[in-house]
Amino acid sequence: MNTFHLSGYPRIGAKRELKFAVEAFWKGAKSEAELQEVAAEIRRLNWATQKAAGADLLPVGDFSFYDHVLDLLCTLGAIPKRFGFDSANLSLPEYFQLARGNATQFAMEMTKWFDTNYHYIVPEWHADTEFKVNAKNLIAQIKEAKAQGYDIKPTLVGPVTLLWLGKAKDDNFKRISLLPKLLPAYAQLLRELAAEGVDWIQIDEPILSADADANWIKAVETSYKEFANTGVRIIIGTYFATVAEHLNLLKALPVHGVHIDCVRAPEQLAVFADAWPENKVLSVGLIDGRNVWRANLSKVIDTLEPVKAKLGNNLWIAPSCSLLHSPQDLAVEEKLDGEIKSWMAFAAQKLVELGVIKQALAHGKDSVKDAIAASDAAAADRATNKKIHNDAVKARVANLPKGADQRKSPFAERIKAQHAWMNLPVLPTTTIGSFPQTTEIRQARAAFKKGELSAADYDAAMKKEIAYCVEVQEKLELDVPVHGEAERNDMVEYFGEQLAGYCFTQFGWVQSYGSRCVKPPIIFGDVSRPNPMTVYWSSYAQTLTKRPMKGMLTGPVTMFKWSFVRDDIPLSEVAKQIALALNDEVLDLEKAGIKVIQIDEPAIREAMPLKKAQWDEYLAWACEAFRLSSTGAEDSTQIHTHMCYSEFNDILPAIASMDADVITIETSRSDMELLTAFGDFKYPNDIGPGVYDIHSPRVPQAKEIEHLLRKAMDVVPVERLWVNPDCGLKTRGWKETIEQLEVMMEVTKKLRSELAAK
Ligand code: GLN
Ligand code: ZN
């Protein structure tokens, strides 16, 4: 038999039971014992579901109250000393304080797990970091699973990936220098698990897919040699990109197997299958662990059969990565269109698919005829269904005239045409789009959705918000006002709801961090824009002011990156379809007299492939898609873009190639470091570096903003410099927002008069 295993399952509960229990515990509305009960029930259900689907080795250690990386730090006794906690006796409230901060200590940082939207807690590494194993929580869960009668395989993040993903908190200190201290502790952990009767363990080293430097790869070799005699059989988990370049290393390591992601990197299967030693396990992930689509079972089985012929039972099957990244159970969806639903598989359905594959490998395709027939029918339907395929959309993308992605004239000419009507002062001021999303706004939206508020009343409520927002900006004398995005729940969902080709689930939640879950929209078909999406609100806002109202759209890359995307056509194609739908909106806005339009692309960096070798190709089509969204706009129409909270230094040429007339970027947190890079690169168009951090209600002092602006004036020619906050203001309250913007305006005016006097 070919072992069916998995490394992780959604842990928040099909209806977010864990989220609600954890939040109740934080509020004191649930006791620790009650919270533990909810957690145990989730684990029980998860294991039972996995077993029922035919899984042979069930994961342990994938459950977490907040984050599994934080759990491992606790297990290894490597929590930050600054909290003053005793790692050997860490209480649950203390655990949450590490993640969320307390009265004296700020929270541990978190950041996105590779290119997913899952945020892990970033380890804090110091030269004097010590490791002290305390595996009692993990062992308790192992005992719990065994008591329920299951064969298990604990999953842990590997030592090298753990070090690499942490941050060095001391100067002149290298994270990798902790390896000699970490390895004995990690080996001890493995021995303690062996003593518990653990046979197999999966140790994930996604660092292997991430272009890490040679010394880190060397550290992988060192580590697994050290673990050779710990009494457990190790399978190294890799995912999200190919690891074919490490084939020889992986073959030679004294481990019992390797898992490879053949959804993200199908080409590596042949490389591994040809060369893999017969006495080692090769686990092949051909079921997509991080998307919502049903697999083509027949194809998957056909792909696996020759590998089985070669490796026999040493071929294992699994999802491509932990199912943590996919929604839990399609069966609970009540409102999804039946046809669209028939093309999908969430975590529970993916398990069933793996069960079918296992059965087919053991007893032939005929033994699973019905399942294959259903899968074939779904695939055939998806290939032709008119809900997915819109010939007009496809033709529009295919027949784009040469140069369709270019503005009519180069920036130097456009900006003259823009200045001619905009009448901007030196150092023009603007904001990034959203203004406070107050409780009243959210209540009005919720009531409208439930049918408790009429369309007319909702319309009036939003107009009132917009009018207030414009009035505030008038008083502040902001040069390019915005309408404030009151009508938007979310910058992707708002557009997804109005575009053809998108659909929404009721319970398709995925953990983002801690108790926070997101429910990404799903792009299932060709995307087009049946009706204008923003023209109504932007035009209304324009009637309230003589200043140029800035329209606000979400760019093509951000639109797909924060959604689940169809897997039947290339991503570049999806991006271009979205771009053309946005282009319809740009041209309609222009027609309606909105001649400053911002197309946000905060996700352009995070959508980059993990492998550097694929960056150029990605950036070429991503930037082309951005340009396509404003194709045909007049020279006098000013296109803005906005980016934030990412490393942009290494993609500046690509950002410049997007050719937005103005880019606003978040910079204040790093004291304008990013802007220096823009300056060195000689970014050719207008720039608005963020002059204050929008994450805090604190009102910045004038001298702080002045310091940042003067720094900006040193690197960017003053005639191309804008003044704005770091990002949108939707999470702030009105009072602080007005006070913050007042300081921004005061400083700007001071510098303007200084410049005028020169
Ligand atoms: N226009 C959006 C806003 O202001 C941009 C948000 C973002 O960059 N994430 O809210
Ligand atoms: Zn932003």
Tab-separated table of C-alpha atoms in Angstrom, residues 448-635:
chain	number	residue	atom	x	y	z
A	448	PHE	CA	-28.221	46.840	4.459
A	449	LYS	CA	-26.905	43.332	3.731
A	450	LYS	CA	-29.449	41.804	6.083
A	451	GLY	CA	-32.225	43.792	4.414
A	452	GLU	CA	-32.877	45.828	7.551
A	453	LEU	CA	-31.833	49.052	5.889
A	454	SER	CA	-33.357	50.059	2.555
A	455	ALA	CA	-31.149	50.794	-0.437
A	456	ALA	CA	-32.226	54.427	-0.281
A	457	ASP	CA	-31.323	54.732	3.392
A	458	TYR	CA	-27.998	52.993	2.860
A	459	ASP	CA	-27.261	55.307	-0.033
A	460	ALA	CA	-28.053	58.312	2.123
A	461	ALA	CA	-25.909	57.018	4.998
A	462	MET	CA	-22.887	56.519	2.727
A	463	LYS	CA	-23.355	59.906	1.083
A	464	LYS	CA	-23.430	61.517	4.483
A	465	GLU	CA	-20.113	59.831	5.344
A	466	ILE	CA	-18.576	60.880	2.043
A	467	ALA	CA	-19.771	64.441	2.496
A	468	TYR	CA	-18.240	64.604	5.960
A	469	CYS	CA	-14.992	63.120	4.669
A	470	VAL	CA	-14.766	65.662	1.845
A	471	GLU	CA	-15.621	68.511	4.202
A	472	VAL	CA	-12.798	67.480	6.537
A	473	GLN	CA	-10.331	67.407	3.664
A	474	GLU	CA	-11.543	70.797	2.429
A	475	LYS	CA	-10.892	72.283	5.845
A	476	LEU	CA	-7.478	70.668	5.956
A	477	GLU	CA	-6.818	72.044	2.455
A	478	LEU	CA	-5.661	68.672	1.150
A	479	ASP	CA	-4.879	69.251	-2.514
A	480	VAL	CA	-6.097	65.939	-3.912
A	481	PRO	CA	-9.002	64.717	-1.788
A	482	VAL	CA	-10.543	61.239	-1.825
A	483	HIS	CA	-14.080	60.076	-1.101
A	484	GLY	CA	-12.895	57.914	1.826
A	485	GLU	CA	-14.046	54.407	0.765
A	486	ALA	CA	-16.893	54.321	3.286
A	487	GLU	CA	-18.885	51.990	1.025
A	488	ARG	CA	-16.102	49.369	0.930
A	489	ASN	CA	-15.914	46.425	3.286
A	490	ASP	CA	-12.539	45.435	1.890
A	491	MET	CA	-10.446	46.610	-1.027
A	492	VAL	CA	-10.621	43.260	-2.873
A	493	GLU	CA	-14.049	41.983	-1.838
A	494	TYR	CA	-15.709	45.261	-2.850
A	495	PHE	CA	-14.561	44.833	-6.450
A	496	GLY	CA	-14.885	41.043	-6.474
A	497	GLU	CA	-18.569	41.402	-5.632
A	498	GLN	CA	-19.110	43.524	-8.718
A	499	LEU	CA	-16.957	41.653	-11.205
A	500	ALA	CA	-18.161	38.661	-13.220
A	501	GLY	CA	-15.965	35.604	-12.623
A	502	TYR	CA	-15.762	36.040	-8.842
A	503	CYS	CA	-17.767	34.185	-6.215
A	504	PHE	CA	-17.926	34.158	-2.420
A	505	THR	CA	-18.332	31.461	0.193
A	506	GLN	CA	-20.067	31.615	3.571
A	507	PHE	CA	-17.495	29.676	5.568
A	508	GLY	CA	-14.386	29.538	3.396
A	509	TRP	CA	-12.246	30.940	6.195
A	510	VAL	CA	-8.502	30.541	6.324
A	511	GLN	CA	-6.384	31.441	9.342
A	512	SER	CA	-4.416	34.616	8.774
A	513	TYR	CA	-2.917	35.013	12.243
A	514	GLY	CA	-3.970	34.009	15.730
A	515	SER	CA	-7.735	34.158	15.916
A	516	ARG	CA	-7.954	36.248	12.781
A	517	CYS	CA	-9.305	34.530	9.682
A	518	VAL	CA	-9.889	35.809	6.187
A	519	LYS	CA	-12.425	34.608	3.668
A	520	PRO	CA	-10.782	35.230	0.308
A	521	PRO	CA	-12.992	35.763	-2.722
A	522	ILE	CA	-12.725	33.054	-5.363
A	523	ILE	CA	-11.919	33.799	-9.000
A	524	PHE	CA	-13.561	30.901	-10.795
A	525	GLY	CA	-14.016	32.216	-14.326
A	526	ASP	CA	-13.175	34.843	-16.916
A	527	VAL	CA	-13.325	38.255	-15.292
A	528	SER	CA	-15.242	41.169	-16.702
A	529	ARG	CA	-17.025	44.242	-15.404
A	530	PRO	CA	-20.733	44.272	-16.153
A	531	ASN	CA	-21.310	47.735	-14.656
A	532	PRO	CA	-19.363	50.703	-13.326
A	533	MET	CA	-18.175	49.966	-9.774
A	534	THR	CA	-16.993	53.260	-8.301
A	535	VAL	CA	-18.188	55.975	-10.656
A	536	TYR	CA	-21.325	56.690	-8.659
A	537	TRP	CA	-19.535	57.376	-5.357
A	538	SER	CA	-16.550	59.181	-6.845
A	539	SER	CA	-18.770	61.433	-8.964
A	540	TYR	CA	-20.887	62.260	-5.954
A	541	ALA	CA	-17.751	63.149	-4.000
A	542	GLN	CA	-16.561	65.347	-6.876
A	543	THR	CA	-19.760	67.414	-6.713
A	544	LEU	CA	-18.756	68.438	-3.190
A	545	THR	CA	-15.420	70.050	-4.034
A	546	LYS	CA	-13.621	72.010	-6.717
A	547	ARG	CA	-10.400	70.158	-6.004
A	548	PRO	CA	-9.578	67.123	-8.187
A	549	MET	CA	-11.245	64.119	-6.557
A	550	LYS	CA	-9.038	61.016	-6.671
A	551	GLY	CA	-10.795	57.815	-7.766
A	552	MET	CA	-9.683	54.621	-6.067
A	553	LEU	CA	-9.274	51.123	-7.553
A	554	THR	CA	-7.517	47.914	-6.517
A	555	GLY	CA	-4.918	46.737	-9.014
A	556	PRO	CA	-4.889	43.420	-10.904
A	557	VAL	CA	-2.138	41.725	-8.893
A	558	THR	CA	-3.672	42.595	-5.520
A	559	MET	CA	-7.067	41.476	-6.846
A	560	PHE	CA	-5.803	37.953	-7.520
A	561	LYS	CA	-3.211	37.656	-4.774
A	562	TRP	CA	-5.778	38.167	-2.014
A	563	SER	CA	-8.213	35.720	-3.645
A	564	PHE	CA	-8.261	32.023	-4.453
A	565	VAL	CA	-7.519	31.884	-8.164
A	566	ARG	CA	-8.655	29.460	-10.831
A	567	ASP	CA	-5.951	26.981	-11.787
A	568	ASP	CA	-7.075	26.235	-15.339
A	569	ILE	CA	-5.407	29.188	-17.051
A	570	PRO	CA	-2.100	30.960	-16.309
A	571	LEU	CA	-2.063	33.608	-13.618
A	572	SER	CA	-0.782	36.133	-16.137
A	573	GLU	CA	-3.982	35.657	-18.108
A	574	VAL	CA	-6.149	36.167	-15.029
A	575	ALA	CA	-4.212	39.342	-14.231
A	576	LYS	CA	-4.760	40.712	-17.725
A	577	GLN	CA	-8.474	39.974	-17.611
A	578	ILE	CA	-8.766	41.855	-14.335
A	579	ALA	CA	-6.662	44.672	-15.748
A	580	LEU	CA	-9.039	45.118	-18.671
A	581	ALA	CA	-12.057	45.080	-16.360
A	582	LEU	CA	-10.350	47.807	-14.329
A	583	ASN	CA	-9.552	49.633	-17.517
A	584	ASP	CA	-13.272	49.883	-18.277
A	585	GLU	CA	-13.642	51.513	-14.887
A	586	VAL	CA	-10.730	53.911	-15.444
A	587	LEU	CA	-12.213	55.107	-18.718
A	588	ASP	CA	-15.671	55.494	-17.201
A	589	LEU	CA	-14.238	57.476	-14.300
A	590	GLU	CA	-12.410	59.682	-16.764
A	591	LYS	CA	-15.620	60.236	-18.708
A	592	ALA	CA	-17.377	61.181	-15.483
A	593	GLY	CA	-14.724	63.837	-14.843
A	594	ILE	CA	-12.594	61.913	-12.327
A	595	LYS	CA	-9.188	62.598	-13.761
A	596	VAL	CA	-6.950	61.502	-10.915
A	597	ILE	CA	-7.188	57.743	-10.389
A	598	GLN	CA	-5.225	55.602	-7.964
A	599	ILE	CA	-4.741	51.903	-8.684
A	600	ASP	CA	-3.474	50.274	-5.488
A	601	GLU	CA	-0.947	47.456	-5.762
A	602	PRO	CA	0.137	46.689	-2.168
A	603	ALA	CA	0.479	42.971	-3.046
A	604	ILE	CA	2.821	43.325	-6.006
A	605	ARG	CA	5.817	42.223	-3.944
A	606	GLU	CA	4.204	39.373	-2.056
A	607	ALA	CA	2.954	37.805	-5.283
A	608	MET	CA	6.560	37.295	-6.401
A	609	PRO	CA	7.556	33.664	-6.982
A	610	LEU	CA	9.861	32.213	-4.302
A	611	LYS	CA	12.547	31.485	-6.850
A	612	LYS	CA	14.524	34.473	-8.064
A	613	ALA	CA	14.894	32.811	-11.453
A	614	GLN	CA	11.166	33.362	-12.010
A	615	TRP	CA	11.052	36.992	-10.889
A	616	ASP	CA	11.675	38.650	-14.241
A	617	GLU	CA	8.952	36.707	-15.962
A	618	TYR	CA	6.466	37.479	-13.184
A	619	LEU	CA	7.363	41.151	-13.005
A	620	ALA	CA	7.048	41.513	-16.763
A	621	TRP	CA	3.415	40.380	-16.854
A	622	ALA	CA	2.465	41.869	-13.476
A	623	CYS	CA	3.685	45.319	-14.525
A	624	GLU	CA	2.126	44.917	-17.948
A	625	ALA	CA	-1.203	44.130	-16.275
A	626	PHE	CA	-0.886	47.284	-14.185
A	627	ARG	CA	-0.212	49.383	-17.261
A	628	LEU	CA	-3.082	47.752	-19.143
A	629	SER	CA	-5.492	48.883	-16.470
A	630	SER	CA	-5.010	52.492	-17.498
A	631	THR	CA	-4.674	51.915	-21.214
A	632	GLY	CA	-6.276	54.638	-23.314
A	633	ALA	CA	-6.344	57.195	-20.499
A	634	GLU	CA	-5.669	60.765	-21.574
A	635	ASP	CA	-2.244	62.252	-20.878
